[in-house]
Amino acid sequence: MERVEFSLLLILTLSFYCLRAESEGGLAIRKANQRCSAEERDALLDFKQSLSDPHFLLLSWDISEDCCSWKGVNCSNKTNHVIKLDFFVFSDILIAASLHPSLFRLRHLQYLCLSKIDFNQTMIPHSIGSLTKLSHLDLYSSGFTGEVPPHIGNLTKLRYLDLSFNSLVSYNLLWMSQLFSLQFVYMLNLNLTFATNWLHEISVLPAISILYLSSCSLQTLPNLLPYSNFSSTIEIFALGYNHLNGSLPNWLGQFKRLNELDLDSNYFTGPISFASLSFLCDLKFLDLSNNNFTKLSDDGTPLKCKEYKMRAIDISNNQLSGSIPEWVGNMRNLKYIHLQNNQFDGLIPLNLGQLTNLAFLDLCSNNLHGSLSEFHLANLSQLIYLGLSNNQLSFNMISSDWNPPFQIIYLYLRSCLVGPQFPLWLQNQKLLSNLDLSNCGISDIIPSWFWNISSQINYLNMSQNAIRGKLPMSLNIASQATIDLSSNQLEGRLPQPMNSVRYVSFSNNNFSSGIELYLNGNLSLLVVLELSQNHLSGEIHNSVCQMPSIILLDLSENDLSGEIPKCDGNVSSYKM
Ligand SMILES: *[C@@H]1O[C@H](CO)[C@@H](O)[C@H](O)[C@H]1NC(C)=O
Ligand SMILES: *[C@@H]1O[C@H](CO)[C@@H](O)[C@H](O)[C@H]1NC(C)=O
Ligand SMILES: *[C@@H]1O[C@H](CO)[C@@H](O)[C@H](O)[C@H]1NC(C)=O
Ligand SMILES: *[C@@H]1O[C@H](CO)[C@@H](O)[C@H](O)[C@H]1NC(C)=O
Ligand SMILES: *[C@@H]1O[C@H](CO)[C@@H](O)[C@H](O)[C@H]1NC(C)=O
Ligand SMILES: *[C@@H]1O[C@H](CO)[C@@H](O)[C@H](O)[C@H]1NC(C)=O
Ligand SMILES: *[C@@H]1O[C@H](CO)[C@@H](O)[C@H](O)[C@H]1NC(C)=O
Ligand SMILES: *[C@@H]1O[C@H](CO)[C@@H](O)[C@H](O)[C@H]1NC(C)=O
Ligand SMILES: *[C@@H]1O[C@H](CO)[C@@H](O)[C@H](O)[C@H]1NC(C)=O
Ligand SMILES: *[C@@H]1O[C@H](CO)[C@@H](O)[C@H](O)[C@H]1NC(C)=O
Ligand SMILES: *[C@@H]1O[C@H](CO)[C@@H](O)[C@H](O)[C@H]1NC(C)=O
Ligand SMILES: *[C@@H]1O[C@H](CO)[C@@H](O)[C@H](O)[C@H]1NC(C)=O
């Protein structure tokens, strides 16, 4: 506190000296260097006055300096007018009671970004429409509320418009109809519940290349789109998190330059018809996740492009049935495939193994069957995420000394048949962070090398196998990790607890000692401790009550003695 006051005093003293210096002859010299006009400087100072600036971000906005050199301000090199005002350059938030009219005296502004000012749930003034030279208007997350003033439609030079993450509503998009230069539109989280004709209103614009209307409460996407000017310019069409229903419209096929299509988290149904998308040769990102699509239509020659640019497909969390089409394996640029939580059945197409750029493959929670081996994975040198959990797959390597070409980070094999042997090929995997080998039919010991590659593991689940043997005295695992080794046949001493683990389950094994180490109150981050159904003996005493974060503590079905202590605090479930 004292230090803060001291530096404040220093600043005040220094500015006092500067002012004095100016009044004693510095003024003339400064005048010569002044590019900024008095009117514009005064407008900026008035605007500064309207802002509360607890972090002294606008320290450089000082009457004695040329306003063209103030932080966030730029002047034209030709006319010296202030042409750019950019609050995004500041590291912290400024607060305003409302948008002060002094701003509209900066009539030459071409670039205005008020993001980082919180306008405290006030309206965007109509006068915004007077800044007719603006080509860039960014009001991202600026705390505005109310209706978007149609006056923004007067800013016919606009190329970039961001109104995202305010509390704004617009009842139609007619006000945009004159914005012929508009290319980049970000209106995420703008309430368009009642803008039923939004698509027709915006599609006349001839230059739109990026359109983000995610989380806008959009209700309708028409089945027909008459000739639209923007179909030949649009590159990113993002309508995620709305209330759109019905089938995937065929007119998407007219978007010749489409690069990214996001329709995730809506209520779409019916087939994903790639025939209608077949000439989307430029499509790189496709996100149709979290809808109710029923199948991937596969007409044999789905995409008729020389080369597919597709990098990421996310169709997870739908009702897609049928087999995974072969053509997925022909999209050689794919890095990311997310098909989790559908009803895909059949075998995993062998040609997925040709996708040498693949980094992320998630096929969890489908009805896939068959087996996967090193042949599928031989060319996937970039793979860092593999999810096959909850299918009817077996995942067995044919040769015991297979050396994978990748370093996997996330490996989810829950309920795949992996055992009976512990997967030896993990031995050279040095980056493992999340490993789920639960319910994998492993009836082996955990090899000692495993505890040499485990130091970065945050999530380890090997529960529901028939894993035998003893654990080392200390487990080499990341801090704040989750370890679930429950329902196995482990025996001997419990390993020493690590101070920083969060979740430990050794329940339903045959551990017989070591419990005292867990009950000495030192486990400050432990949230869940499950040691039930073992043969642990020893005396429980009050120190069990000293784990500050514990929520679930289960010591039941052991051979423990002693009074069960009554702990207060946040333990919500106690079993002893
Ligand atoms: C704007 O002004 C800042 C300094 O205030 C300077 O670093 C930047 O290069 C200027 N930008 C343009 C486009 O003139
Ligand atoms: C104006 O001049 C400065 C300094 O020479 C330069 O850094 C800046 O990019 C120029 N700004 C414009 C808009 O040309
Ligand atoms: C923000 O608005 C609230 C409620 O209208 C008001 O109480 C508060 O003083 C305003 N804050 C500022 C900085 O103007
Ligand atoms: C700006 O737009 C509003 C609403 O669209 C309109 O009423 C007004 O006349 C326009 N002003 C100018 C100067 O064009
Ligand atoms: C959108 O605006 C309408 C009309 O003001 C309002 O009834 C509705 O609750 C708003 N929706 C959201 C998600 O804010
Ligand atoms: C948009 O398309 C319509 C219909 O073809 C055309 O009349 C109009 O001039 C186009 N608008 C612009 C700005 O190109
Ligand atoms: C689609 O949404 C609209 C508007 O919310 C609704 O009127 C219509 O019944 C919905 N259609 C289906 C098939 O759910
Ligand atoms: C999908 O359909 C089911 C059953 O028709 C329905 O219960 C569910 O709400 C729908 N989900 C979405 C995201 O549309
Ligand atoms: C892996 O690459 C080799 C050499 O290009 C190729 O012969 C083989 O078929 C590929 N494997 C798979 C599963 O695609
Ligand atoms: C471990 O996997 C089993 C099922 O395979 C699951 O029930 C359990 O919740 C998982 N444990 C943790 C901590 O996620
Ligand atoms: C594990 O690492 C330790 C220390 O680096 C080394 O001495 C030991 O041989 C390793 N064990 C195995 C099984 O690789
Ligand atoms: C549990 O371990 C004890 C020795 O500590 C052994 O006698 C017993 O057979 C084991 N039980 C099981 C089910 O493995």
PDB file of N, CA and C and ligand atoms in Angstrom, residues 168-171 191-194 215-217 243, ligand 5:
ATOM      1  N   LEU A 168     -26.774  -6.839 -26.723  1.00  0.00           N
ATOM      2  CA  LEU A 168     -27.486  -6.124 -27.774  1.00  0.00           C
ATOM      3  C   LEU A 168     -28.554  -6.995 -28.419  1.00  0.00           C
ATOM      4  N   VAL A 169     -29.564  -6.337 -28.967  1.00  0.00           N
ATOM      5  CA  VAL A 169     -30.621  -7.027 -29.692  1.00  0.00           C
ATOM      6  C   VAL A 169     -30.822  -6.284 -31.017  1.00  0.00           C
ATOM      7  N   SER A 170     -31.215  -7.040 -32.038  1.00  0.00           N
ATOM      8  CA  SER A 170     -31.555  -6.395 -33.296  1.00  0.00           C
ATOM      9  C   SER A 170     -32.766  -7.127 -33.863  1.00  0.00           C
ATOM     10  N   TYR A 171     -33.777  -6.367 -34.306  1.00  0.00           N
ATOM     11  CA  TYR A 171     -35.025  -7.002 -34.729  1.00  0.00           C
ATOM     12  C   TYR A 171     -35.021  -7.369 -36.204  1.00  0.00           C
ATOM     13  N   ASN A 191     -28.592 -10.755 -29.857  1.00  0.00           N
ATOM     14  CA  ASN A 191     -29.914 -11.383 -29.825  1.00  0.00           C
ATOM     15  C   ASN A 191     -30.671 -11.099 -31.138  1.00  0.00           C
ATOM     16  N   LEU A 192     -30.829 -12.145 -31.947  1.00  0.00           N
ATOM     17  CA  LEU A 192     -31.540 -12.012 -33.231  1.00  0.00           C
ATOM     18  C   LEU A 192     -32.809 -12.872 -33.244  1.00  0.00           C
ATOM     19  N   THR A 193     -33.369 -13.071 -32.036  1.00  0.00           N
ATOM     20  CA  THR A 193     -34.566 -13.915 -31.916  1.00  0.00           C
ATOM     21  C   THR A 193     -35.635 -13.536 -32.937  1.00  0.00           C
ATOM     22  N   PHE A 194     -35.849 -12.247 -33.105  1.00  0.00           N
ATOM     23  CA  PHE A 194     -36.957 -11.803 -33.953  1.00  0.00           C
ATOM     24  C   PHE A 194     -36.526 -11.420 -35.362  1.00  0.00           C
ATOM     25  N   SER A 215     -24.473 -18.124 -31.225  1.00  0.00           N
ATOM     26  CA  SER A 215     -25.196 -17.756 -29.998  1.00  0.00           C
ATOM     27  C   SER A 215     -26.070 -16.528 -30.178  1.00  0.00           C
ATOM     28  N   CYS A 216     -26.793 -16.464 -31.284  1.00  0.00           N
ATOM     29  CA  CYS A 216     -27.637 -15.302 -31.570  1.00  0.00           C
ATOM     30  C   CYS A 216     -29.121 -15.606 -31.414  1.00  0.00           C
ATOM     31  N   SER A 217     -29.449 -16.771 -30.879  1.00  0.00           N
ATOM     32  CA  SER A 217     -30.854 -17.176 -30.776  1.00  0.00           C
ATOM     33  C   SER A 217     -31.544 -17.188 -32.140  1.00  0.00           C
ATOM     34  N   HIS A 243     -30.880 -21.854 -32.558  1.00  0.00           N
ATOM     35  CA  HIS A 243     -32.021 -22.772 -32.435  1.00  0.00           C
ATOM     36  C   HIS A 243     -32.458 -23.254 -33.805  1.00  0.00           C
TER      37      HIS A 243
HETATM   38  C1  LIG B   5     -33.875 -11.522 -26.992  1.00  0.00           C
HETATM   39  O1  LIG B   5     -34.648 -10.383 -27.028  1.00  0.00           O
HETATM   40  C2  LIG B   5     -36.039 -10.622 -26.799  1.00  0.00           C
HETATM   41  C3  LIG B   5     -36.759  -9.333 -27.016  1.00  0.00           C
HETATM   42  O2  LIG B   5     -36.138  -8.300 -26.326  1.00  0.00           O
HETATM   43  C4  LIG B   5     -36.207 -11.185 -25.405  1.00  0.00           C
HETATM   44  O3  LIG B   5     -37.557 -11.494 -25.187  1.00  0.00           O
HETATM   45  C5  LIG B   5     -35.397 -12.445 -25.260  1.00  0.00           C
HETATM   46  O4  LIG B   5     -35.451 -12.934 -23.944  1.00  0.00           O
HETATM   47  C6  LIG B   5     -33.934 -12.188 -25.625  1.00  0.00           C
HETATM   48  N1  LIG B   5     -33.237 -13.427 -25.658  1.00  0.00           N
HETATM   49  C7  LIG B   5     -32.070 -13.601 -25.063  1.00  0.00           C
HETATM   50  C8  LIG B   5     -31.445 -14.933 -25.201  1.00  0.00           C
HETATM   51  O5  LIG B   5     -31.537 -12.707 -24.439  1.00  0.00           O
END
